Every structure is written in structure tokens, then in C-alpha cells.
Amino acid sequence: MRLLESGVGQSMGWQASGAWEVSVVSAGRTRTVLRWPAGLAALVIVLAAAGSAPAQAGPGDDEALYAQCRKAVQDLTEQYRQVENAGFSLACTRPDGTIADPKLWWPAAQNRPAPTPPITADPAGCVTGPGRPVVDTTLTSVLATAGPGEAIIYQYQQLDGGEPINVSSETETLSFEPGYLTPGGSYRWRARVDDTEEQARDPISFGVPDDEQGWSPWCEFTVAADAIDYRGLGDVRLEALNELGLRPDRTYTITLTGRQQRLLRAGTNVGRTHTRMTLTGPRWTDLLLQLTESAFIADEVAAETDEDDPTAPDSTPYRKLVDAISVKLGGPHHPQFGG
């Protein structure tokens, strides 16, 4: 075995009866974790390349071999328990260098029930196949129930083979944020209990394949093709866009006077302007937020300026322009943007 301690700059050899390999690394943090690697063969190659050849003595029986490996690494873990962010990766091999069945190393699975009953936001509940529910918004939500005080991890992916995405939720409901889902897209999702508290109680944890972690059954839904597409929202706050009554996937054309154009250029990063201007909903929202910020700054500067100073800035023109553009866009007369 080879011990590698980053920041210490030394390594030492250490062997025991058994064919196994361990890598210990400290990186200056506060958590000690022992995880079984998903790519065991790759790990063995990496360690061998680093000069960490396994000991060749020890039992040939897989069960006994893994029992010996487990005992050795647990002893080592106790020794390095106080080392900040010590990470342990273990690979056990037979005397001939072949890898024994990795599943022998995994502890017996806990009888932790999957969250039940999983249901979608639609009254149809958990459905798969052609009868899956159709939701009318990309901002839909799904729900799985678990035990009291248990956090839930959700996983979802597109039905056409998209990458699965894990989302941790402190509540039982997972609300999809703008841009997560696509109009017309079909998705499946499932949930399981988060093991964060369990890992906090026991800093030594053994990785288990993703499909063996107590997931609920898959549930499916489809987003209506005419749902609002929020992928173009960008950094604009959804609340501000909704207050103006605009959609992120549409453009809006309004007419501005010459004075209004000058104020818009002075109070925003709009660049060039025209009498008739066509911009997307998020861009108009962004410009009105910038005008509101310019009015706020003008008030702050005016408060620090002598009231008789004729050069003191006036926020009124900016605020009037915000109101005028909002009305032209079909929004409220005096948008507050959540303020």
C-alpha cells in the first residue's frame, strides 16, 4: 500500500497479509469519506501507474479476501479520522492480480423505503407510457412523500435519452425552474431519501450504484407544445417579467419619442435606439429594471447634494419613462418590480 498525503510531501510503503490497494489523500478540508469507486478497474490501473502494487500474500477465497481488506482499511480510517478531507479509495485483488467481485465489498443494503406514493402535479398520479399526463407549463412541479424530516433527492431526464439530473430538495415538492423543461418535451422522474444526515453520523461511507439506492418507480409527464418557453429568460427575474405581463419567447414593438430615446440611452445599456423598437420580453424587462436602478441612484446622489445645487440629479424623468414604456407594453401604470 502507498500512502499519499498532499501538502506533506512524503510517501511510505506499508503491507499486510492480503491483496489490496489504498490511496489516502488530504486536501485541507474537514470531511473524511471512504467511497467504493464506480470504475474499479480504472482505479487499479491508476494506482499501479503510481507504483502501488498490491501485496500478493493472503487468502484466495473472495469472501475472506474482502473481509481482510475491509478490516485493514477500517483500521487505516480510524488512524486518519482526524485528517482533514482524507479520502480513501480501495481496490482488492486476488493473488494473481485479478479483481474479485466488487459487490462482495458493498455492505448489505439498508431497508430504507423509497418515497411513496410518488405522484405528479396532475391528478392522474404516477403514469408511464402513452397515458402520461400533459402539463400546460414548463414550471410544473412533482411530489414524492418520505418520512418526517427526511430530505428528498429527485432525478429527472428527457425520455429521448437525455442525461439524468439529480436535484436535492428540502421539501417534498420539486418545482422546475425556468429553462429546466422544454415545451413539447416528455420527461420521467423518480425520487429517493437523501442520505446526507446518515453520512454526517458516519463519515465512512461506501458508494452504492445509483440504481441500487432505493429509488421510487419512474413517473412520466409531457409538457404541452404551446407552453411558455422560459429558456430565453436569462438573468432577468421571472417576477419582474410576470409583473409586466410579458413572455420570454415573444417580441414586443413600441414607439418612442426622441426624448424618450435619449432618456433610455442615458439610463440603460440599450445602445442605439429607433422610433419603433422591437425587443424580446426579457430585454424590455431588463431595460426597465435598469431605468429603475438609474432612478434609485439619482435619488441617492441627490440626497447627498445641496438642495439648492442646480446640478442635483432628478429621478423623475426615469420613473416616468418606466411607467410610459410599461403601459406601451400592456403592463401596469406603475410597476414596482417586487419593491
Coordinates of C-alpha atoms in Angstrom, one line a residue:
M1 CA 0.0 0.0 0.0
R2 CA 1.1 3.6 -0.7
L3 CA 0.1 6.5 1.5
L4 CA -0.1 9.8 -0.3
E5 CA -0.6 13.0 1.7
S6 CA -0.8 16.1 -0.3
G7 CA 0.8 19.1 1.4
V8 CA 3.1 16.8 3.4
G9 CA 5.3 15.7 0.6
Q10 CA 6.2 12.2 1.7
S11 CA 5.1 8.6 0.9
M12 CA 5.8 5.4 2.7
G13 CA 5.2 1.7 1.9
W14 CA 3.1 -0.5 4.1
Q15 CA 1.9 -4.1 3.6
A16 CA -0.3 -6.6 5.3
S17 CA -1.4 -10.1 4.5
G18 CA -3.9 -9.6 1.7
A19 CA -4.1 -8.3 -1.8
W20 CA -5.4 -4.8 -1.7
E21 CA -4.6 -1.2 -2.6
V22 CA -5.5 2.0 -0.8
S23 CA -4.9 5.7 -1.7
V24 CA -5.2 8.3 1.1
V25 CA -5.2 12.0 0.2
S26 CA -5.6 15.0 2.4
A27 CA -6.5 18.4 0.8
G28 CA -7.1 20.7 3.8
R29 CA -10.8 20.3 4.3
T30 CA -13.0 18.9 7.1
R31 CA -14.6 15.7 5.9
T32 CA -13.4 12.1 5.9
V33 CA -15.0 9.9 3.3
L34 CA -14.5 6.3 2.2
R35 CA -16.1 5.5 -1.1
W36 CA -16.1 2.5 -3.4
P37 CA -15.1 3.8 -6.9
A38 CA -17.5 3.2 -9.7
G39 CA -14.7 2.4 -12.1
L40 CA -12.7 -0.2 -10.1
A41 CA -10.5 -1.4 -13.0
A42 CA -9.6 2.2 -13.8
L43 CA -8.6 2.8 -10.2
V44 CA -6.3 -0.2 -10.1
I45 CA -4.6 1.0 -13.2
V46 CA -4.1 4.5 -11.8
L47 CA -2.6 3.1 -8.6
A48 CA -0.4 0.7 -10.4
A49 CA 0.9 3.5 -12.5
A50 CA 1.8 5.4 -9.4
G51 CA 3.9 2.4 -8.2
S52 CA 1.3 1.0 -5.8
A53 CA 1.4 -2.8 -6.5
P54 CA -0.8 -5.0 -4.3
A55 CA 0.6 -7.4 -1.8
Q56 CA 0.5 -11.0 -3.2
A57 CA 0.0 -12.8 0.1
G58 CA -3.4 -13.6 1.6
P59 CA -6.4 -15.9 1.2
G60 CA -7.6 -16.9 -2.3
D61 CA -11.3 -17.1 -1.2
D62 CA -13.1 -13.9 -2.2
E63 CA -15.2 -13.6 0.9
A64 CA -12.1 -14.0 3.2
L65 CA -10.1 -11.7 1.0
Y66 CA -12.6 -8.9 1.2
A67 CA -13.1 -9.4 4.9
Q68 CA -9.4 -8.9 5.3
C69 CA -9.3 -5.8 3.0
R70 CA -12.3 -4.3 4.9
K71 CA -10.6 -4.8 8.3
A72 CA -7.4 -3.2 7.0
V73 CA -9.0 -0.1 5.5
Q74 CA -11.2 0.4 8.6
D75 CA -8.1 0.3 10.8
L76 CA -6.5 2.8 8.5
T77 CA -9.6 5.0 8.5
E78 CA -9.5 5.2 12.3
Q79 CA -5.9 6.2 12.1
Y80 CA -6.6 9.0 9.7
R81 CA -10.0 10.0 11.0
Q82 CA -8.8 13.4 12.2
V83 CA -7.1 14.3 8.9
E84 CA -9.0 17.0 7.1
N85 CA -10.7 15.7 4.0
A86 CA -9.0 12.4 3.9
G87 CA -10.3 10.4 1.0
F88 CA -9.9 6.6 0.8
S89 CA -10.3 4.5 -2.3
L90 CA -9.9 0.8 -2.0
A91 CA -9.3 -2.0 -4.6
C92 CA -8.9 -5.6 -3.6
T93 CA -7.3 -8.1 -6.0
R94 CA -6.6 -11.9 -5.8
P95 CA -3.0 -13.1 -5.6
D96 CA -3.0 -13.5 -9.4
G97 CA -3.9 -9.8 -9.9
T98 CA -7.5 -10.3 -11.0
I99 CA -10.3 -8.3 -9.3
A100 CA -12.7 -10.2 -7.0
D101 CA -16.4 -9.5 -7.4
P102 CA -16.8 -5.8 -6.2
K103 CA -20.3 -6.5 -4.9
L104 CA -18.8 -8.6 -2.1
W105 CA -17.4 -5.3 -0.7
W106 CA -20.6 -3.4 -0.5
P107 CA -22.4 -3.5 2.8
A108 CA -25.8 -5.1 2.9
A109 CA -28.4 -2.6 1.6
Q110 CA -30.4 -0.9 4.2
N111 CA -34.2 -1.4 4.2
R112 CA -34.8 2.2 3.7
P113 CA -38.1 2.5 1.8
A114 CA -38.4 4.6 -1.3
P115 CA -40.5 7.7 -1.1
T116 CA -44.1 6.8 -1.6
P117 CA -46.5 7.4 -3.1
P118 CA -44.9 9.3 -5.9
I119 CA -47.4 11.5 -7.8
T120 CA -47.2 14.2 -10.4
A121 CA -48.9 17.6 -10.2
D122 CA -51.6 16.1 -12.4
P123 CA -54.4 14.2 -10.7
A124 CA -53.6 11.2 -12.9
G125 CA -50.7 10.4 -10.5
C126 CA -47.7 8.3 -11.4
V127 CA -48.1 7.2 -15.0
T128 CA -45.8 5.8 -17.7
G129 CA -46.4 5.2 -21.4
P130 CA -48.9 6.9 -23.8
G131 CA -51.2 7.8 -20.9
R132 CA -48.7 10.0 -19.2
P133 CA -50.2 13.4 -18.1
V134 CA -49.7 16.6 -20.2
V135 CA -49.0 19.7 -18.1
D136 CA -49.6 23.2 -19.5
T137 CA -46.4 24.9 -18.2
T138 CA -42.7 24.2 -18.1
L139 CA -42.8 25.5 -14.5
T140 CA -44.7 22.4 -13.3
S141 CA -43.9 20.5 -10.1
V142 CA -43.7 16.9 -8.9
L143 CA -44.2 15.4 -5.5
A144 CA -42.9 12.5 -3.5
T145 CA -43.5 11.8 0.2
A146 CA -41.0 10.5 2.7
G147 CA -40.7 10.1 6.4
P148 CA -40.8 13.1 8.8
G149 CA -37.7 15.4 8.5
E150 CA -36.3 13.4 5.6
A151 CA -34.9 15.4 2.6
I152 CA -35.5 14.0 -0.9
I153 CA -33.3 13.7 -3.9
Y154 CA -35.1 13.9 -7.2
Q155 CA -33.8 12.6 -10.5
Y156 CA -35.3 13.5 -13.9
Q157 CA -34.3 13.2 -17.6
Q158 CA -35.8 13.5 -21.0
L159 CA -37.4 10.4 -22.4
D160 CA -35.4 10.7 -25.6
G161 CA -32.2 9.7 -23.7
G162 CA -31.1 12.9 -22.0
E163 CA -28.6 12.8 -19.2
P164 CA -30.2 12.2 -15.8
I165 CA -30.1 15.2 -13.5
N166 CA -30.1 14.9 -9.7
V167 CA -31.8 17.7 -7.6
S168 CA -31.8 17.8 -3.8
S169 CA -35.0 19.2 -2.3
E170 CA -35.6 20.2 1.3
T171 CA -39.3 19.9 0.7
E172 CA -41.4 17.1 -0.7
T173 CA -42.1 19.2 -3.9
L174 CA -39.7 19.7 -6.7
S175 CA -40.6 22.8 -8.7
F176 CA -38.9 23.0 -12.1
E177 CA -37.2 26.4 -12.6
P178 CA -37.3 28.4 -15.8
G179 CA -35.3 26.7 -18.5
Y180 CA -35.3 23.2 -17.0
L181 CA -38.0 21.9 -19.2
T182 CA -38.8 22.4 -22.9
P183 CA -42.3 22.9 -24.4
G184 CA -43.4 19.7 -26.1
G185 CA -40.8 17.6 -24.3
S186 CA -41.5 14.4 -22.4
Y187 CA -39.7 13.6 -19.1
R188 CA -39.5 11.0 -16.5
W189 CA -38.6 11.4 -12.8
R190 CA -38.2 9.5 -9.6
A191 CA -37.1 10.2 -6.0
R192 CA -35.3 8.7 -3.1
V193 CA -34.5 9.7 0.5
D194 CA -31.3 11.8 0.9
D195 CA -28.6 10.1 2.9
T196 CA -26.9 13.4 4.0
E197 CA -27.8 13.0 7.7
E198 CA -26.7 9.4 7.6
Q199 CA -23.3 10.4 6.1
A200 CA -22.9 13.1 8.8
R201 CA -23.4 10.5 11.5
D202 CA -20.9 8.0 9.9
P203 CA -18.1 9.7 8.0
I204 CA -17.1 6.4 6.5
S205 CA -19.5 5.7 3.6
F206 CA -19.4 3.1 0.8
G207 CA -20.7 4.1 -2.6
V208 CA -23.6 2.1 -3.9
P209 CA -24.5 2.1 -7.6
D210 CA -27.1 4.7 -8.4
D211 CA -29.8 2.2 -9.4
E212 CA -29.5 0.4 -6.0
Q213 CA -30.2 3.4 -3.8
G214 CA -33.9 2.9 -3.0
W215 CA -35.4 5.0 -5.9
S216 CA -39.2 5.2 -6.3
P217 CA -40.7 3.9 -9.6
W218 CA -40.3 6.2 -12.7
C219 CA -43.1 8.6 -13.4
E220 CA -43.6 10.4 -16.6
F221 CA -45.2 13.6 -18.0
T222 CA -45.3 15.7 -21.1
V223 CA -45.1 19.5 -21.4
A224 CA -47.7 21.0 -23.7
A225 CA -46.2 22.2 -27.0
D226 CA -47.8 25.6 -26.6
A227 CA -46.4 26.1 -23.1
I228 CA -44.3 29.2 -22.5
D229 CA -40.6 28.6 -23.2
Y230 CA -38.5 30.2 -20.5
R231 CA -35.1 29.2 -21.8
G232 CA -34.6 32.7 -23.1
L233 CA -35.2 34.3 -19.8
G234 CA -31.5 34.7 -19.0
D235 CA -30.7 36.6 -15.8
V236 CA -34.0 38.6 -15.8
R237 CA -36.2 37.9 -12.7
L238 CA -39.3 35.9 -13.6
E239 CA -41.3 38.0 -11.1
A240 CA -40.4 41.2 -13.0
L241 CA -41.3 39.7 -16.3
N242 CA -44.6 38.5 -15.0
E243 CA -45.4 41.9 -13.5
L244 CA -45.1 43.4 -16.9
G245 CA -47.2 40.6 -18.4
L246 CA -44.6 39.7 -21.0
R247 CA -43.5 36.3 -22.3
P248 CA -39.8 35.4 -22.7
D249 CA -40.4 33.7 -26.1
R250 CA -42.0 36.7 -27.8
T251 CA -41.0 40.1 -29.1
Y252 CA -42.8 43.4 -28.5
T253 CA -42.8 46.6 -30.6
I254 CA -43.5 50.0 -29.2
T255 CA -43.0 53.6 -30.4
L256 CA -40.7 56.1 -28.5
T257 CA -40.3 59.8 -28.9
G258 CA -36.9 61.4 -29.4
R259 CA -36.8 62.5 -25.7
Q260 CA -37.7 59.0 -24.5
Q261 CA -35.0 57.5 -26.7
R262 CA -32.4 59.9 -25.2
L263 CA -33.5 59.0 -21.6
L264 CA -33.4 55.3 -22.5
R265 CA -29.8 55.6 -23.7
A266 CA -28.8 57.6 -20.7
G267 CA -30.3 55.3 -18.1
T268 CA -29.5 51.9 -19.7
N269 CA -27.1 49.9 -21.9
V270 CA -29.5 49.8 -24.8
G271 CA -27.0 51.2 -27.3
R272 CA -28.7 52.5 -30.5
T273 CA -32.4 53.4 -30.4
H274 CA -35.1 54.0 -33.0
T275 CA -38.6 55.4 -33.1
R276 CA -40.1 51.9 -33.4
M277 CA -38.2 49.4 -31.3
T278 CA -38.8 45.6 -31.2
L279 CA -37.2 43.7 -28.4
T280 CA -37.9 40.4 -26.6
G281 CA -39.9 40.3 -23.3
P282 CA -36.8 39.7 -21.2
R283 CA -34.9 42.5 -22.9
W284 CA -37.6 45.1 -22.3
T285 CA -37.8 43.9 -18.7
D286 CA -34.1 44.3 -18.3
L287 CA -34.2 47.8 -19.7
L288 CA -37.0 48.9 -17.3
L289 CA -35.1 47.4 -14.4
Q290 CA -32.0 49.4 -15.4
L291 CA -34.1 52.6 -15.6
T292 CA -35.5 51.9 -12.2
E293 CA -31.9 51.4 -10.9
S294 CA -30.8 54.7 -12.5
A295 CA -33.7 56.5 -10.8
F296 CA -32.6 55.0 -7.4
I297 CA -29.0 56.1 -8.0
A298 CA -30.2 59.6 -8.9
D299 CA -32.2 59.8 -5.6
E300 CA -29.1 58.7 -3.6
V301 CA -26.9 61.3 -5.3
A302 CA -29.5 64.0 -4.8
A303 CA -29.8 63.2 -1.1
E304 CA -26.1 63.9 -0.7
T305 CA -26.2 67.1 -2.8
D306 CA -27.1 70.6 -1.5
E307 CA -30.8 71.1 -2.2
D308 CA -30.0 74.5 -3.9
D309 CA -27.5 72.9 -6.3
P310 CA -29.0 73.1 -9.8
T311 CA -26.8 70.2 -10.9
A312 CA -28.5 67.8 -8.5
P313 CA -29.9 64.8 -10.5
D314 CA -33.6 64.2 -10.8
S315 CA -35.0 60.7 -10.9
T316 CA -38.5 61.8 -12.0
P317 CA -37.8 61.5 -15.8
Y318 CA -36.5 57.9 -15.4
R319 CA -39.5 56.9 -13.4
K320 CA -42.0 58.5 -15.8
L321 CA -40.2 56.6 -18.7
V322 CA -40.6 53.3 -16.9
D323 CA -44.3 53.9 -16.4
A324 CA -44.7 55.0 -20.1
I325 CA -42.9 52.0 -21.5
S326 CA -44.7 49.6 -19.2
V327 CA -48.1 50.9 -20.4
K328 CA -47.0 50.7 -24.1
L329 CA -46.1 47.1 -23.5
G330 CA -49.5 46.4 -22.0
G331 CA -48.3 46.3 -18.4
P332 CA -49.2 48.2 -15.2
H333 CA -49.1 52.0 -15.0
H334 CA -46.6 52.0 -12.1
P335 CA -44.6 48.7 -12.0
Q336 CA -43.0 48.1 -8.6
F337 CA -40.9 45.0 -9.6
G338 CA -41.5 43.4 -6.2
G339 CA -40.4 46.5 -4.3

